[in-house]
Tab-separated table of C-alpha atoms in Angstrom:
chain	number	residue	atom	x	y	z
A	1453	UNK	CA	-49.811	13.033	-49.376
A	1454	UNK	CA	-47.390	10.227	-48.500
A	1455	UNK	CA	-43.882	9.661	-47.182
A	1456	UNK	CA	-42.400	8.467	-50.489
A	1457	UNK	CA	-43.476	11.645	-52.299
A	1458	UNK	CA	-41.993	13.853	-49.585
A	1459	UNK	CA	-38.680	11.973	-49.662
A	1460	UNK	CA	-38.471	12.005	-53.460
A	1461	UNK	CA	-39.227	15.721	-53.764
A	1462	UNK	CA	-36.537	16.419	-51.166
A	1463	UNK	CA	-34.116	14.320	-53.217
A	1464	UNK	CA	-35.021	16.187	-56.444
A	1465	UNK	CA	-34.226	19.536	-54.839
A	1466	UNK	CA	-31.023	18.216	-53.262
A	1467	UNK	CA	-29.772	16.462	-56.410
A	1468	UNK	CA	-30.997	19.202	-58.789
A	1469	UNK	CA	-32.441	16.660	-61.160
A	1470	UNK	CA	-35.055	13.927	-61.533
A	1471	UNK	CA	-32.678	11.277	-62.904
A	1472	UNK	CA	-30.104	11.882	-60.185
A	1473	UNK	CA	-32.836	11.732	-57.535
A	1474	UNK	CA	-34.161	8.493	-59.055
A	1475	UNK	CA	-30.711	6.943	-58.877
A	1476	UNK	CA	-30.139	8.101	-55.291
A	1477	UNK	CA	-33.579	6.844	-54.182
A	1478	UNK	CA	-33.556	3.587	-56.103
A	1479	UNK	CA	-36.753	4.514	-57.940
A	1480	UNK	CA	-37.760	4.568	-61.622
A	1481	UNK	CA	-37.427	7.962	-63.263
A	1482	UNK	CA	-41.132	7.942	-64.099
A	1483	UNK	CA	-42.037	7.444	-60.428
A	1484	UNK	CA	-39.844	10.355	-59.341
A	1485	UNK	CA	-41.260	12.622	-62.034
A	1486	UNK	CA	-44.797	11.649	-61.007
A	1487	UNK	CA	-43.966	12.432	-57.359
A	1488	UNK	CA	-42.866	15.951	-58.280
A	1489	UNK	CA	-46.040	16.585	-60.295
A	1490	UNK	CA	-48.184	15.178	-57.472
A	1491	UNK	CA	-46.509	17.391	-54.913
A	1492	UNK	CA	-46.725	20.554	-56.996
A	1493	UNK	CA	-50.412	19.895	-57.653
A	1494	UNK	CA	-51.057	19.367	-53.946
A	1495	UNK	CA	-49.477	22.660	-52.871
A	1496	UNK	CA	-50.432	24.577	-56.044
A	1497	UNK	CA	-46.901	25.982	-56.342
A	1498	UNK	CA	-44.186	25.151	-58.923
A	1499	UNK	CA	-40.998	23.966	-57.250
A	1500	UNK	CA	-38.484	23.817	-60.106
A	1501	UNK	CA	-37.600	25.436	-63.405
A	1502	UNK	CA	-35.195	24.177	-66.033
A	1503	UNK	CA	-31.914	25.918	-66.697
A	1504	UNK	CA	-29.962	24.012	-69.307
A	1505	UNK	CA	-29.844	20.404	-68.164
A	1506	UNK	CA	-30.532	21.187	-64.535
A	1507	UNK	CA	-33.629	21.700	-62.435
A	1508	UNK	CA	-33.312	24.854	-60.370
A	1509	UNK	CA	-35.488	25.350	-57.286
A	1510	UNK	CA	-37.912	28.248	-57.507
A	1511	UNK	CA	-37.994	30.858	-54.777
A	1512	UNK	CA	-41.097	29.103	-53.393
A	1513	UNK	CA	-39.169	25.837	-53.297
A	1514	UNK	CA	-36.253	27.478	-51.519
A	1515	UNK	CA	-38.608	28.811	-48.851
A	1516	UNK	CA	-39.882	25.270	-48.286
A	1517	UNK	CA	-36.565	23.434	-48.549
A	1518	UNK	CA	-35.810	23.469	-44.828
A	1519	UNK	CA	-39.227	21.975	-44.060
A	1520	UNK	CA	-38.708	19.311	-46.740
A	1521	UNK	CA	-35.336	18.410	-45.245
A	1522	UNK	CA	-36.889	18.141	-41.778
A	1523	UNK	CA	-39.732	16.041	-43.199
A	1524	UNK	CA	-37.229	13.739	-44.880
A	1525	UNK	CA	-35.352	13.235	-41.607
A	1526	UNK	CA	-38.673	12.509	-39.858
A	1527	UNK	CA	-39.533	9.902	-42.502
A	1528	UNK	CA	-36.146	8.229	-42.009
A	1529	UNK	CA	-36.629	8.183	-38.234
A	1530	UNK	CA	-40.039	6.553	-38.648
A	1531	UNK	CA	-38.579	3.856	-40.874
A	1532	UNK	CA	-35.421	3.320	-38.834
A	1533	UNK	CA	-36.218	4.000	-35.131
A	1534	UNK	CA	-33.199	4.962	-33.078
A	1535	UNK	CA	-30.955	5.554	-36.115
A	1536	UNK	CA	-30.474	8.171	-38.769
A	1537	UNK	CA	-29.436	5.708	-41.476
A	1538	UNK	CA	-31.280	6.548	-44.687
A	1539	UNK	CA	-33.646	3.944	-46.063
A	1540	UNK	CA	-32.857	2.781	-49.614
A	1541	UNK	CA	-36.485	2.815	-50.734
A	1542	UNK	CA	-39.037	4.833	-48.790
A	1543	UNK	CA	-42.446	3.115	-48.766
A	1544	UNK	CA	-45.544	5.073	-49.681
A	1545	UNK	CA	-47.209	5.635	-46.286
A	1546	UNK	CA	-50.092	8.084	-46.337
A	1547	UNK	CA	-50.027	10.951	-43.889
A	1548	UNK	CA	-53.701	10.233	-43.266
A	1549	UNK	CA	-52.686	6.827	-41.855
A	1550	UNK	CA	-50.151	8.506	-39.554
A	1551	UNK	CA	-52.802	11.000	-38.460
A	1552	UNK	CA	-55.157	8.169	-37.559
A	1553	UNK	CA	-52.395	6.351	-35.702
A	1554	UNK	CA	-51.945	9.442	-33.499
A	1555	UNK	CA	-55.708	9.482	-32.911
A	1556	UNK	CA	-55.674	5.788	-31.920
A	1557	UNK	CA	-52.706	6.315	-29.597
A	1558	UNK	CA	-54.371	9.283	-27.905
A	1559	UNK	CA	-57.743	7.623	-27.476
A	1560	UNK	CA	-56.390	4.262	-26.284
A	1561	UNK	CA	-59.151	2.512	-28.204
A	1562	UNK	CA	-59.753	1.515	-31.824
A	1563	UNK	CA	-63.475	1.971	-31.257
A	1564	UNK	CA	-63.048	5.434	-29.744
A	1565	UNK	CA	-60.612	6.493	-32.465
A	1566	UNK	CA	-62.984	5.251	-35.173
A	1567	UNK	CA	-65.722	7.489	-33.758
A	1568	UNK	CA	-63.390	10.484	-33.690
A	1569	UNK	CA	-62.127	9.811	-37.230
A	1570	UNK	CA	-65.615	9.076	-38.575
A	1571	UNK	CA	-64.598	5.724	-40.014
A	1572	UNK	CA	-65.441	2.078	-39.438
A	1573	UNK	CA	-63.660	0.091	-36.747
A	1574	UNK	CA	-62.625	-2.780	-39.127
A	1575	UNK	CA	-61.289	-0.250	-41.645
A	1576	UNK	CA	-59.233	1.532	-38.969
A	1577	UNK	CA	-57.911	-1.772	-37.607
A	1578	UNK	CA	-56.822	-2.771	-41.100
A	1579	UNK	CA	-55.202	0.626	-41.644
A	1580	UNK	CA	-53.161	0.283	-38.440
A	1581	UNK	CA	-52.070	-3.251	-39.437
A	1582	UNK	CA	-50.981	-1.990	-42.861
A	1583	UNK	CA	-49.108	0.909	-41.261
A	1584	UNK	CA	-47.193	-1.454	-38.944
A	1585	UNK	CA	-46.350	-3.667	-41.925
A	1586	UNK	CA	-45.034	-0.723	-43.954
A	1587	UNK	CA	-42.973	0.614	-41.047
A	1588	UNK	CA	-41.620	-2.822	-40.209
A	1589	UNK	CA	-42.409	-2.756	-36.488
A	1590	UNK	CA	-45.341	-2.877	-34.085
A	1591	UNK	CA	-46.895	0.388	-32.958
A	1592	UNK	CA	-49.727	-0.908	-30.786
A	1593	UNK	CA	-50.358	-3.575	-28.176
A	1594	UNK	CA	-53.908	-4.835	-28.456
A	1595	UNK	CA	-55.797	-6.293	-25.494
A	1596	UNK	CA	-59.442	-6.765	-24.455
A	1597	UNK	CA	-59.190	-3.608	-22.310
A	1598	UNK	CA	-58.030	-1.389	-25.159
A	1599	UNK	CA	-54.912	-0.204	-26.966
A	1600	UNK	CA	-51.482	0.691	-25.614
A	1601	UNK	CA	-48.414	1.837	-27.507
A	1602	UNK	CA	-45.230	-0.188	-27.824
A	1603	UNK	CA	-42.026	1.699	-26.980
A	1604	UNK	CA	-41.535	2.167	-30.727
A	1605	UNK	CA	-45.110	3.423	-31.019
A	1606	UNK	CA	-44.598	6.004	-28.263
A	1607	UNK	CA	-41.428	7.199	-29.995
A	1608	UNK	CA	-43.298	7.424	-33.314
A	1609	UNK	CA	-46.039	9.746	-32.000
A	1610	UNK	CA	-44.018	13.010	-31.845
A	1611	UNK	CA	-42.317	12.148	-35.144
A	1612	UNK	CA	-45.665	11.589	-36.853
A	1613	UNK	CA	-47.089	14.784	-35.348
A	1614	UNK	CA	-44.033	16.728	-36.520
A	1615	UNK	CA	-44.396	15.293	-40.026
A	1616	UNK	CA	-48.084	16.182	-40.143
A	1617	UNK	CA	-47.365	19.690	-38.932
A	1618	UNK	CA	-44.680	20.152	-41.596
A	1619	UNK	CA	-47.097	19.040	-44.280
A	1620	UNK	CA	-49.662	21.544	-43.029
A	1621	UNK	CA	-47.114	24.326	-43.473
A	1622	UNK	CA	-45.956	23.042	-46.858
A	1623	UNK	CA	-49.483	22.884	-48.215
A	1624	UNK	CA	-50.633	26.255	-46.887
A	1625	UNK	CA	-50.385	27.887	-50.318
A	1626	UNK	CA	-52.989	25.513	-51.727
A	1627	UNK	CA	-55.698	26.921	-49.455
A	1628	UNK	CA	-55.340	23.932	-47.131
A	1629	UNK	CA	-56.479	21.274	-49.577
A	1630	UNK	CA	-55.082	18.788	-47.143
A	1631	UNK	CA	-56.216	20.654	-44.035
A	1632	UNK	CA	-55.414	18.694	-40.933
A	1633	UNK	CA	-57.410	19.774	-37.959
A	1634	UNK	CA	-54.943	20.033	-35.092
A	1635	UNK	CA	-55.664	17.540	-32.367
A	1636	UNK	CA	-57.444	19.437	-29.610
A	1637	UNK	CA	-56.904	18.334	-26.025
A	1638	UNK	CA	-60.192	18.419	-24.138
A	1639	UNK	CA	-59.969	19.348	-20.452
A	1640	UNK	CA	-62.996	19.125	-18.171
A	1641	UNK	CA	-63.187	20.846	-14.802
A	1642	UNK	CA	-65.576	21.300	-11.932
A	1643	UNK	CA	-66.998	24.806	-11.883
A	1644	UNK	CA	-64.760	27.470	-10.338
A	1645	UNK	CA	-66.192	29.638	-7.581
A	1646	UNK	CA	-65.247	32.834	-9.374
A	1647	UNK	CA	-62.310	34.579	-11.073
A	1648	UNK	CA	-60.429	34.813	-7.769
A	1649	UNK	CA	-60.876	31.131	-6.856
A	1650	UNK	CA	-58.128	28.536	-6.762
A	1651	UNK	CA	-59.723	26.521	-9.569
A	1652	UNK	CA	-59.962	29.614	-11.788
A	1653	UNK	CA	-56.308	30.418	-11.040
A	1654	UNK	CA	-55.230	26.875	-11.940
A	1655	UNK	CA	-57.259	26.820	-15.156
A	1656	UNK	CA	-55.908	30.205	-16.242
A	1657	UNK	CA	-52.329	29.097	-15.535
A	1658	UNK	CA	-52.928	25.869	-17.466
A	1659	UNK	CA	-54.356	27.738	-20.467
A	1660	UNK	CA	-51.496	30.227	-20.643
A	1661	UNK	CA	-48.719	27.687	-20.100
A	1662	UNK	CA	-50.248	25.168	-22.531
A	1663	UNK	CA	-50.476	27.793	-25.265
A	1664	UNK	CA	-46.827	28.737	-24.724
A	1665	UNK	CA	-45.614	25.127	-24.667
A	1666	UNK	CA	-47.902	23.642	-27.346
A	1667	UNK	CA	-49.108	26.440	-29.631
A	1668	UNK	CA	-50.203	23.996	-32.346
A	1669	UNK	CA	-52.235	21.768	-30.019
A	1670	UNK	CA	-55.350	23.695	-28.999
A	1671	UNK	CA	-56.695	23.204	-25.487
A	1672	UNK	CA	-60.453	23.249	-24.929
A	1673	UNK	CA	-61.668	23.708	-21.332
A	1674	UNK	CA	-65.223	23.021	-20.226
A	1675	UNK	CA	-66.781	23.197	-16.745
A	1676	UNK	CA	-69.474	20.864	-15.440
A	1677	UNK	CA	-70.237	18.534	-12.516
A	1678	UNK	CA	-68.073	15.672	-11.245
A	1679	UNK	CA	-70.454	12.947	-12.446
A	1680	UNK	CA	-70.593	14.427	-15.930
A	1681	UNK	CA	-66.809	14.792	-15.983
A	1682	UNK	CA	-66.357	11.119	-15.123
A	1683	UNK	CA	-68.895	10.134	-17.770
A	1684	UNK	CA	-67.066	12.345	-20.265
A	1685	UNK	CA	-63.735	10.744	-19.406
A	1686	UNK	CA	-65.255	7.292	-19.922
A	1687	UNK	CA	-66.725	8.272	-23.294
A	1688	UNK	CA	-63.468	10.049	-24.225
A	1689	UNK	CA	-65.249	13.383	-24.591
A	1690	UNK	CA	-62.571	14.631	-22.173
A	1691	UNK	CA	-58.887	13.691	-22.141
A	1692	UNK	CA	-58.150	14.971	-18.624
A	1693	UNK	CA	-60.537	16.120	-15.892
A	1694	UNK	CA	-60.307	18.109	-12.664
A	1695	UNK	CA	-62.699	16.596	-10.095
A	1696	UNK	CA	-63.817	17.823	-6.683
A	1697	UNK	CA	-63.398	14.277	-5.356
A	1698	UNK	CA	-60.679	12.554	-3.381
A	1699	UNK	CA	-61.100	9.267	-5.244
A	1700	UNK	CA	-62.198	8.402	-8.774
A	1701	UNK	CA	-62.944	5.156	-10.672
A	1702	UNK	CA	-60.067	2.672	-10.685
A	1703	UNK	CA	-60.158	2.511	-14.480
A	1704	UNK	CA	-58.444	5.928	-14.547
A	1705	UNK	CA	-55.118	7.248	-13.325
A	1706	UNK	CA	-54.592	10.544	-11.570
A	1707	UNK	CA	-53.501	12.409	-8.501
A	1708	UNK	CA	-55.017	14.277	-5.570
A	1709	UNK	CA	-53.687	17.816	-5.989
A	1710	UNK	CA	-55.258	19.924	-3.223
A	1711	UNK	CA	-57.479	19.975	-0.132
A	1712	UNK	CA	-59.378	23.098	0.906
A	1713	UNK	CA	-61.456	23.493	4.114
A	1714	UNK	CA	-65.171	23.983	3.532
A	1715	UNK	CA	-67.269	26.633	5.261
A	1716	UNK	CA	-70.920	27.508	5.732
A	1717	UNK	CA	-71.312	30.788	3.841
A	1718	UNK	CA	-74.027	33.404	4.233
A	1719	UNK	CA	-74.713	37.118	4.485
A	1720	UNK	CA	-73.052	38.636	7.588
A	1721	UNK	CA	-76.463	39.643	8.940
A	1722	UNK	CA	-77.533	35.980	9.198
A	1723	UNK	CA	-74.570	35.106	11.384
A	1724	UNK	CA	-75.093	38.243	13.482
A	1725	UNK	CA	-78.676	37.156	14.106
A	1726	UNK	CA	-78.027	33.517	15.005
A	1727	UNK	CA	-74.446	33.671	16.276
A	1728	UNK	CA	-72.741	30.296	16.345
A	1729	UNK	CA	-75.941	28.243	16.386
A	1730	UNK	CA	-75.510	26.325	13.133
A	1731	UNK	CA	-78.746	24.382	13.594
A	1732	UNK	CA	-80.827	27.557	13.814
A	1733	UNK	CA	-79.011	29.026	10.810
A	1734	UNK	CA	-79.787	25.990	8.671
A	1735	UNK	CA	-83.414	25.799	9.737
A	1736	UNK	CA	-84.143	29.498	9.387
A	1737	UNK	CA	-82.733	30.141	5.921
A	1738	UNK	CA	-82.970	28.608	2.441
A	1739	UNK	CA	-79.923	26.702	1.245
A	1740	UNK	CA	-78.433	26.810	-2.283
A	1741	UNK	CA	-76.238	23.890	-3.320
A	1742	UNK	CA	-75.077	22.246	-6.565
A	1743	UNK	CA	-76.828	19.090	-7.763
A	1744	UNK	CA	-75.965	15.648	-6.440
A	1745	UNK	CA	-73.671	15.205	-9.434
A	1746	UNK	CA	-71.033	17.346	-7.718
A	1747	UNK	CA	-68.536	16.452	-5.012
A	1748	UNK	CA	-69.297	19.746	-3.239
A	1749	UNK	CA	-72.955	18.753	-2.870
A	1750	UNK	CA	-71.983	15.404	-1.393
A	1751	UNK	CA	-69.965	17.196	1.283
A	1752	UNK	CA	-72.866	19.586	1.959
A	1753	UNK	CA	-75.287	16.668	2.326
A	1754	UNK	CA	-72.970	14.978	4.798
A	1755	UNK	CA	-72.653	18.174	6.853
A	1756	UNK	CA	-76.416	18.800	6.957
A	1757	UNK	CA	-76.993	15.156	7.880
A	1758	UNK	CA	-74.607	15.499	10.803
A	1759	UNK	CA	-76.056	18.808	11.984
A	1760	UNK	CA	-79.799	18.064	11.801
A	1761	UNK	CA	-82.163	15.233	12.509
A	1762	UNK	CA	-84.270	13.605	9.812
A	1763	UNK	CA	-87.417	15.625	10.520
A	1764	UNK	CA	-85.433	18.858	10.595
A	1765	UNK	CA	-83.808	17.990	7.264
A	1766	UNK	CA	-87.201	17.309	5.708
A	1767	UNK	CA	-88.324	20.846	6.521
A	1768	UNK	CA	-85.349	22.537	4.888
A	1769	UNK	CA	-85.689	24.654	1.752
A	1770	UNK	CA	-82.919	23.378	-0.529
A	1771	UNK	CA	-82.418	24.833	-4.012
A	1772	UNK	CA	-80.191	23.049	-6.522
A	1773	UNK	CA	-78.157	25.348	-8.765
A	1774	UNK	CA	-75.317	24.029	-10.906
A	1775	UNK	CA	-73.699	27.455	-11.159
A	1776	UNK	CA	-71.378	28.639	-8.408
A	1777	UNK	CA	-71.658	32.356	-9.377
A	1778	UNK	CA	-75.449	32.095	-9.082
A	1779	UNK	CA	-75.100	30.405	-5.684
A	1780	UNK	CA	-72.811	33.221	-4.548
A	1781	UNK	CA	-75.366	35.781	-5.681
A	1782	UNK	CA	-78.100	33.981	-3.745
A	1783	UNK	CA	-75.884	33.952	-0.660
A	1784	UNK	CA	-74.926	37.613	-0.793
A	1785	UNK	CA	-78.161	39.171	-2.074
A	1786	UNK	CA	-81.076	36.874	-1.277
A	1787	UNK	CA	-80.527	35.455	2.227
A	1788	UNK	CA	-79.372	31.960	1.218
A	1789	UNK	CA	-76.758	29.765	2.874
A	1790	UNK	CA	-74.355	27.471	1.064
A	1791	UNK	CA	-71.336	25.235	1.636
A	1792	UNK	CA	-68.322	26.640	-0.208
A	1793	UNK	CA	-64.511	26.293	-0.253
A	1794	UNK	CA	-63.344	28.708	2.422
A	1795	UNK	CA	-60.196	30.097	0.764
A	1796	UNK	CA	-61.862	30.643	-2.624
A	1797	UNK	CA	-64.964	32.278	-1.162
A	1798	UNK	CA	-62.756	34.589	0.923
A	1799	UNK	CA	-61.166	35.986	-2.273
A	1800	UNK	CA	-64.493	37.002	-3.795
A	1801	UNK	CA	-65.311	40.710	-3.840
A	1802	UNK	CA	-67.722	41.428	-0.974
A	1803	UNK	CA	-66.999	37.986	0.439
A	1804	UNK	CA	-69.723	36.286	2.474
A	1805	UNK	CA	-69.411	35.575	6.169
A	1806	UNK	CA	-68.194	32.033	6.806
A	1807	UNK	CA	-68.004	29.396	9.519
A	1808	UNK	CA	-65.551	26.574	8.894
A	1809	UNK	CA	-67.307	23.206	9.040
A	1810	UNK	CA	-64.550	21.222	10.690
A	1811	UNK	CA	-61.506	19.090	9.821
A	1812	UNK	CA	-63.526	16.360	8.116
A	1813	UNK	CA	-65.098	18.668	5.537
A	1814	UNK	CA	-62.816	19.426	2.628
A	1815	UNK	CA	-63.009	20.182	-1.054
A	1816	UNK	CA	-60.634	17.655	-2.559
A	1817	UNK	CA	-59.392	18.373	-6.084
A	1818	UNK	CA	-58.032	15.511	-8.170
A	1819	UNK	CA	-56.724	15.360	-11.724
A	1820	UNK	CA	-57.653	12.171	-13.606
A	1821	UNK	CA	-56.901	10.783	-17.054
A	1822	UNK	CA	-57.086	7.632	-19.164
A	1823	UNK	CA	-54.689	4.770	-18.427
A	1824	UNK	CA	-52.322	5.172	-21.361
A	1825	UNK	CA	-48.876	6.661	-21.758
A	1826	UNK	CA	-49.926	9.641	-23.866
A	1827	UNK	CA	-52.705	10.713	-21.470
A	1828	UNK	CA	-50.344	10.231	-18.530
A	1829	UNK	CA	-47.756	12.447	-20.209
A	1830	UNK	CA	-50.360	15.147	-20.864
A	1831	UNK	CA	-51.853	14.881	-17.376
A	1832	UNK	CA	-48.487	15.230	-15.678
A	1833	UNK	CA	-47.604	18.188	-17.916
A	1834	UNK	CA	-50.913	19.817	-16.982
A	1835	UNK	CA	-50.180	19.334	-13.285
A	1836	UNK	CA	-46.952	21.274	-13.670
A	1837	UNK	CA	-48.608	24.008	-15.747
A	1838	UNK	CA	-51.460	24.480	-13.272
A	1839	UNK	CA	-48.984	25.339	-10.518
A	1840	UNK	CA	-47.176	27.976	-12.618
A	1841	UNK	CA	-47.123	31.423	-10.935
A	1842	UNK	CA	-48.759	34.368	-12.751
A	1843	UNK	CA	-46.589	36.875	-14.593
A	1844	UNK	CA	-45.562	39.978	-12.653
């Protein structure tokens, strides 16, 4: 489907005739008639019937007329940014090209967008150049470091998304012949301690608020380690990530959002046996920690290095488990120790005994995203959503 067809079909329904629509749109009658046939074939629904010399909208057309009017206004806004002046002749811009522009804008990279769209990089570059030519203004700023949107490009994104969403609704009766997979935002997070933890609370709040605010933009959330999250952000597998690190690579933007004291956690009987002697505790019991890919493990390594000498560290029994619920089970049921966020561990049912490590040991949580305006907008929206209180 394309912008010219949408505008012409809107004109046909408004003018109640093909010839009148052709005159109003400055198009040949044959082109307007072809647009109507093309549109009806695409949605598999007849839009008009003849009554005397007039074309009368069918009931199906009437149910779609408001969407067609909104689509027409969106087309005019794309062609004339900042105004509502109607264009004399609407160019034929494919909705597929607009969809790919949104993908390019979101990814910040022609190469990354080409992978997502399953097309060649030269072909996508050419398609974006043609789109800018047809619109009459630049959408993208190209540089060796990637792609950024012009002010006009940023303004075009919500208009294009609205137009694509309208077309999805208009074409629903055809069994989604032109099915557009809604752009899914991919959020990566370090693993929460459990359902009562601060990370779990933030992710639940984000999911609920995102669904309310953006019901047509699915949000996918995946949990893994900090290193894998950073790698996923670099490869654009994730759009935004929640890291258990205070700092992140300078190629990204983001914000430190919380600091939580860390504690040595274990079964109460272990602390009763050894009291406050942390060295004896560490040497006498196995230790379960995440892999070195996590920020929590880095803090645990630093603590153990401060508490024990090299020979003592070499004799420790350290088990790597990249699953916080499994670590908690080892702590509570199998005599293991671990380093965990104090406040989150305290909320767990049958919470372990804990000894705070000291002011220098913290779980730092940071939100990070790609350096482009669209990712920044999403990241900042997510920050607000993650702090939303639960419903009463």
